[in-house]
mmCIF file of C-alpha atoms in Angstrom:
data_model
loop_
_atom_site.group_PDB
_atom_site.id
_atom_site.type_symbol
_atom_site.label_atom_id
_atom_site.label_comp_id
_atom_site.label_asym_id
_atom_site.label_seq_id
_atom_site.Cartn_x
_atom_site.Cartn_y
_atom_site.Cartn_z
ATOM 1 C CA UNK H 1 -7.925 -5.893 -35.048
ATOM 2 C CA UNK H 2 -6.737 -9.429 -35.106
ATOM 3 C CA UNK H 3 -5.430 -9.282 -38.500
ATOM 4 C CA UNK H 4 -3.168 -6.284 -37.695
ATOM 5 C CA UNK H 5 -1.701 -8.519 -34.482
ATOM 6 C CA UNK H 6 -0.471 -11.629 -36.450
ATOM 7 C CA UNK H 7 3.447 -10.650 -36.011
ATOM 8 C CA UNK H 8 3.488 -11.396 -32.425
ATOM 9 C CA UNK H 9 -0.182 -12.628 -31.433
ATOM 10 C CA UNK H 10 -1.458 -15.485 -32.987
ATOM 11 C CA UNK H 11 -5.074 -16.386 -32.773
ATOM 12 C CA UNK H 12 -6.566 -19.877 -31.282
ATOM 13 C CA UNK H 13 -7.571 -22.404 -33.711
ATOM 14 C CA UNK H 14 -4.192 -21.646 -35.756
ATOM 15 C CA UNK H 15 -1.497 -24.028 -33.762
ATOM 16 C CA UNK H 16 -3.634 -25.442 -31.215
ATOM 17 C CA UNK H 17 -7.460 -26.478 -30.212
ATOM 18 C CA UNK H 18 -9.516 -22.989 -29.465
ATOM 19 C CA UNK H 19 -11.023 -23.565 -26.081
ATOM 20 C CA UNK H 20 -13.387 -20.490 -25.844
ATOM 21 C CA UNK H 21 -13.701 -20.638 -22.187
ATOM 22 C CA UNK H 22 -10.246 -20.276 -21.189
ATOM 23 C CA UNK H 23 -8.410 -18.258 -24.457
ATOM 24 C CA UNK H 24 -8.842 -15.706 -26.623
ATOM 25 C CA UNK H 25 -5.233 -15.341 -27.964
ATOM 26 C CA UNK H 26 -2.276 -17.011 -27.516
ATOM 27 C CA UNK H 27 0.717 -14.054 -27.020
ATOM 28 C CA UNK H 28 3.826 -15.222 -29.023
ATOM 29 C CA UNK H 29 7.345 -14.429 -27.847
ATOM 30 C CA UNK H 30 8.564 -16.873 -25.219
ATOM 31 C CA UNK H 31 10.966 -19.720 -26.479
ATOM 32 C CA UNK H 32 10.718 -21.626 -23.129
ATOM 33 C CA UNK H 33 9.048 -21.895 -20.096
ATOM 34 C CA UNK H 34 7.162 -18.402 -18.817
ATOM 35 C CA UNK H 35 7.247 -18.770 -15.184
ATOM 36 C CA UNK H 36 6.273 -15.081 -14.287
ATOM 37 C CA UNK H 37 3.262 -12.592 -15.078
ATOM 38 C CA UNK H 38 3.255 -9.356 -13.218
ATOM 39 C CA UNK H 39 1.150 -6.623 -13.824
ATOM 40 C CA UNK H 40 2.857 -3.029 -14.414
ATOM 41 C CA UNK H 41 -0.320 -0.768 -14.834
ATOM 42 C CA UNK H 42 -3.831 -1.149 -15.803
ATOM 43 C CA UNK H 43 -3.002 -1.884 -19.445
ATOM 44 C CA UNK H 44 0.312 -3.525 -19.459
ATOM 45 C CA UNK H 45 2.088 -6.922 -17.846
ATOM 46 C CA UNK H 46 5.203 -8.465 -18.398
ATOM 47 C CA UNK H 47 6.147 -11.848 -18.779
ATOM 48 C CA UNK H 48 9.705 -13.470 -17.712
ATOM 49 C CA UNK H 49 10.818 -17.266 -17.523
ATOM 50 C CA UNK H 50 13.450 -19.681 -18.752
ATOM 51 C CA UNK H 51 14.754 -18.118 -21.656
ATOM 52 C CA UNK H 52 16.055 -14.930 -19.604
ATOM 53 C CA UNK H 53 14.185 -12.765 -21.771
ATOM 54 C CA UNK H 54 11.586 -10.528 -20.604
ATOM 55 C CA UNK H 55 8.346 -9.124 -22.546
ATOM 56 C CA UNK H 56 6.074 -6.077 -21.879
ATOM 57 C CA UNK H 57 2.915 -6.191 -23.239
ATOM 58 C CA UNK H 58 -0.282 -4.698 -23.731
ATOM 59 C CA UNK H 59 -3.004 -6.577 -21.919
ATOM 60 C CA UNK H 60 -6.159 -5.072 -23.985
ATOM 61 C CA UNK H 61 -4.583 -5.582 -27.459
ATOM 62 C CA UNK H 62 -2.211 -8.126 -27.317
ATOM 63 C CA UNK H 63 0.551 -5.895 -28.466
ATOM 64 C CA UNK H 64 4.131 -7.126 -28.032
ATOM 65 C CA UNK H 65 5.627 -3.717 -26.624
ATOM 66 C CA UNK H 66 9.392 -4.696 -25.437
ATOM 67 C CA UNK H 67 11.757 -7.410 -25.709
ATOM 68 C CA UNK H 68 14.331 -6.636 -23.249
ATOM 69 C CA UNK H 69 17.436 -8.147 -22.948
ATOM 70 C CA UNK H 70 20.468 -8.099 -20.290
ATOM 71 C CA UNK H 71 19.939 -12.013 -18.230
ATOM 72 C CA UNK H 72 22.317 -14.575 -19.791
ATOM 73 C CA UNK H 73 20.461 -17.373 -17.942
ATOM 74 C CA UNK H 74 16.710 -17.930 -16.718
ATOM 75 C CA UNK H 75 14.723 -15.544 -14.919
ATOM 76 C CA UNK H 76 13.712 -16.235 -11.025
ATOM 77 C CA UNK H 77 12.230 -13.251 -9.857
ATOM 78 C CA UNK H 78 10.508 -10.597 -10.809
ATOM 79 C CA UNK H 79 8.983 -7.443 -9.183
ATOM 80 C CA UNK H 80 7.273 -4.065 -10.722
ATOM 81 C CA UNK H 81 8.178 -0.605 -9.008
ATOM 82 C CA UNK H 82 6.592 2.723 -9.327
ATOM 83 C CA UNK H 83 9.320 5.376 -8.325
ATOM 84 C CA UNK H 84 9.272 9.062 -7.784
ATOM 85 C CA UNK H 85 10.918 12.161 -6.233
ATOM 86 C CA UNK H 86 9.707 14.888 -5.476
ATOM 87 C CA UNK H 87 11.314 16.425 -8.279
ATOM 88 C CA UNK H 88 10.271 13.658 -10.742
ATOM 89 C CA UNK H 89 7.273 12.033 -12.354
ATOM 90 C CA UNK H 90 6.016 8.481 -11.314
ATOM 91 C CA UNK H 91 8.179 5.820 -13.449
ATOM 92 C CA UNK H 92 7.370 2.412 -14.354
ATOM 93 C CA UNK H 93 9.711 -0.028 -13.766
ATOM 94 C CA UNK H 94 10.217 -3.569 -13.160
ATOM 95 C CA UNK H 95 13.394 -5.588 -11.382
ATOM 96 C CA UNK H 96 14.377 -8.221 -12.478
ATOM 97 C CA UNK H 97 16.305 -11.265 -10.802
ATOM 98 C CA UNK H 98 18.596 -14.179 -13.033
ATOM 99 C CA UNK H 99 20.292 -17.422 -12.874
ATOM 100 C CA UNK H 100 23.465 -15.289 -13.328
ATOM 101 C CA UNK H 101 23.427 -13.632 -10.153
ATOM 102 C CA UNK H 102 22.393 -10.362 -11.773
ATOM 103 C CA UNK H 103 19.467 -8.127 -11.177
ATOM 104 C CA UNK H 104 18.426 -5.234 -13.510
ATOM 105 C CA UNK H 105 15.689 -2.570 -13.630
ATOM 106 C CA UNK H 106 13.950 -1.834 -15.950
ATOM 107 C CA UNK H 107 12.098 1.208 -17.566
ATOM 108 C CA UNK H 108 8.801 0.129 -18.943
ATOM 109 C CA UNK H 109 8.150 3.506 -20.651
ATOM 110 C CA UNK H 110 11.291 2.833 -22.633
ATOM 111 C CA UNK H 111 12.050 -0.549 -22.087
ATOM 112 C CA UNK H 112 15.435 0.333 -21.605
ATOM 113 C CA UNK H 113 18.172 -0.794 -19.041
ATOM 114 C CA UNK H 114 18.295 1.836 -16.252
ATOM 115 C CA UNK H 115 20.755 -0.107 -13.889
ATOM 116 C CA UNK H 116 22.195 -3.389 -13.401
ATOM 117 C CA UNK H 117 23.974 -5.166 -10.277
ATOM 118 C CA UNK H 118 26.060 -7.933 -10.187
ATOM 119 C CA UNK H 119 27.443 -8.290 -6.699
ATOM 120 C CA UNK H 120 25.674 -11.216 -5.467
ATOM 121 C CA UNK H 121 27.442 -14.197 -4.004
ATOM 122 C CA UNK H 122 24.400 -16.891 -5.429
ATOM 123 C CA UNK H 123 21.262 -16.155 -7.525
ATOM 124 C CA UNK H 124 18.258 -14.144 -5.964
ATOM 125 C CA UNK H 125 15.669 -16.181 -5.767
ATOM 126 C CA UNK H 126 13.485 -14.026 -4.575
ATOM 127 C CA UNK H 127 12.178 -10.404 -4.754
ATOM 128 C CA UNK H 128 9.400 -7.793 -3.313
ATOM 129 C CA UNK H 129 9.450 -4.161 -3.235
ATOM 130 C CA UNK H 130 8.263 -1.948 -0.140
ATOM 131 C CA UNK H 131 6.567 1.083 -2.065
ATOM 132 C CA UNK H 132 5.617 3.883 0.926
ATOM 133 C CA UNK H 133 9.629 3.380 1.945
ATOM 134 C CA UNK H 134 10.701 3.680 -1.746
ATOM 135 C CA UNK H 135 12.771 0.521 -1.224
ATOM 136 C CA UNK H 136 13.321 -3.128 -2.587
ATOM 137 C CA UNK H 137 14.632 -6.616 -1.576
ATOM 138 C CA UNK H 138 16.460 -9.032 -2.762
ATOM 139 C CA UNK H 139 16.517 -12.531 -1.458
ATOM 140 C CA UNK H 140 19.074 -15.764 -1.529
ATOM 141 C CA UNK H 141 22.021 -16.595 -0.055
ATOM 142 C CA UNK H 142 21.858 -12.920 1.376
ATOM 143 C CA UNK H 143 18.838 -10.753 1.827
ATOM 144 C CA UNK H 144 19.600 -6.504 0.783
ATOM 145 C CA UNK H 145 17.956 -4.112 1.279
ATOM 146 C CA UNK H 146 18.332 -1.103 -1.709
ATOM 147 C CA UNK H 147 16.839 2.148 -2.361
ATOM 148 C CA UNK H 148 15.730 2.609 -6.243
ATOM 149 C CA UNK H 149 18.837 4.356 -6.466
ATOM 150 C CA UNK H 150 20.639 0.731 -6.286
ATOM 151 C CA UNK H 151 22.055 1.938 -2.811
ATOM 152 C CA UNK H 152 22.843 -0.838 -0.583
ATOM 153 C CA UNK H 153 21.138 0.026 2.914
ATOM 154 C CA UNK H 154 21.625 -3.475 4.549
ATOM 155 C CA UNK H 155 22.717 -6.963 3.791
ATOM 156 C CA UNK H 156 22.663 -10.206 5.808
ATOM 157 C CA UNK H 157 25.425 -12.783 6.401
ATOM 158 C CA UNK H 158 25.618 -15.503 3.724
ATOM 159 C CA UNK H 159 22.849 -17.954 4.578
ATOM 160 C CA UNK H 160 22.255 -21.833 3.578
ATOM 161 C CA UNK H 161 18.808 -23.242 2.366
ATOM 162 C CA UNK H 162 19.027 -24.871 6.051
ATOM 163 C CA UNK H 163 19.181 -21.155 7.366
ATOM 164 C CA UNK H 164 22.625 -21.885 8.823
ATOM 165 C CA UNK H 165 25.383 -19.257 8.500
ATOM 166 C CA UNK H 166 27.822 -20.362 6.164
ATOM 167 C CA UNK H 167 30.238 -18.876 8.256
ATOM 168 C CA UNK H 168 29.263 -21.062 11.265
ATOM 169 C CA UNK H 169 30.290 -24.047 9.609
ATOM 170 C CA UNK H 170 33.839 -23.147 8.473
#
């Protein structure tokens, strides 16, 4: 099984000292910093960091499934979301945050793009979804709420790390 990983999986002992408590195999794709791990399902994850490039994986094999591209800068948030209607089957997805004041979503059966906003005033730093409402926020200078539609439902005033209104000090 190994042998038929070695494109993107690359076993301990090869580049580095094998430390058979802690690894089994080191996943290869990253070409800086991974700040972010999030589990989708029971056999996948994805990984995001400073090279604004996201990977889905396979947790059991080690299997590099997507590379998806959209952030021009690093990754700060990340968040997975299981939609449905009632007229549609459960979807994986994942939203993602960025140094460019972008945040996409993701479909993790496709890896494909399935929206992408760019209307914030700083970057999101932050991000969490509320699953029995079928909504998600974002957080930074503002805080939104949005349905997975990418509806706006509400926003905040532009807030300071100090939690000051912007406005206030104008």
């Amino acid at each position: 099984l190994i042998n038929n990983l070695k494109s993107s999986v690359q076993t301990i002992g090869e580049e580095q000292i094998q430390n058979p408590y802690t690894e089994l195999l080191v996943l290869k794709g990253h070409q800086d910093i991974v700040r972010f791990l999030v589990q989708i399902d029971d056999y996948r994850f994805a990984s995001a960091g400073d090279d604004g490039i996201i990977f889905l994986w396979n947790a059991q094999t080690g299997e590099k499934l997507f590379e998806l591209h959209g952030h021009t800068h690093k990754i700060t948030a990340i968040a997975p979301f299981s939609s449905s209607d009632v007229t549609e089957e459960e979807t994986d997805l994942i939203i993602t945050a960025s140094a460019d004041r972008t945040v996409i979503i993701w479909d993790c059966s496709s890896g494909r793009q399935v929206q992408k906003v760019s209307c914030f005033h700083s970057t999101v730093k932050c991000l969490t979804v509320l699953q029995r409402l079928n909504v998600w926020l974002s957080g930074g200078s503002d805080l939104c709420v949005w349905n997975r539609k990418l509806d706006l439902l509400c926003k905040t005033s532009h807030l300071t790390d100090g939690g000051k209104n912007v406005n206030d000090s104008l």
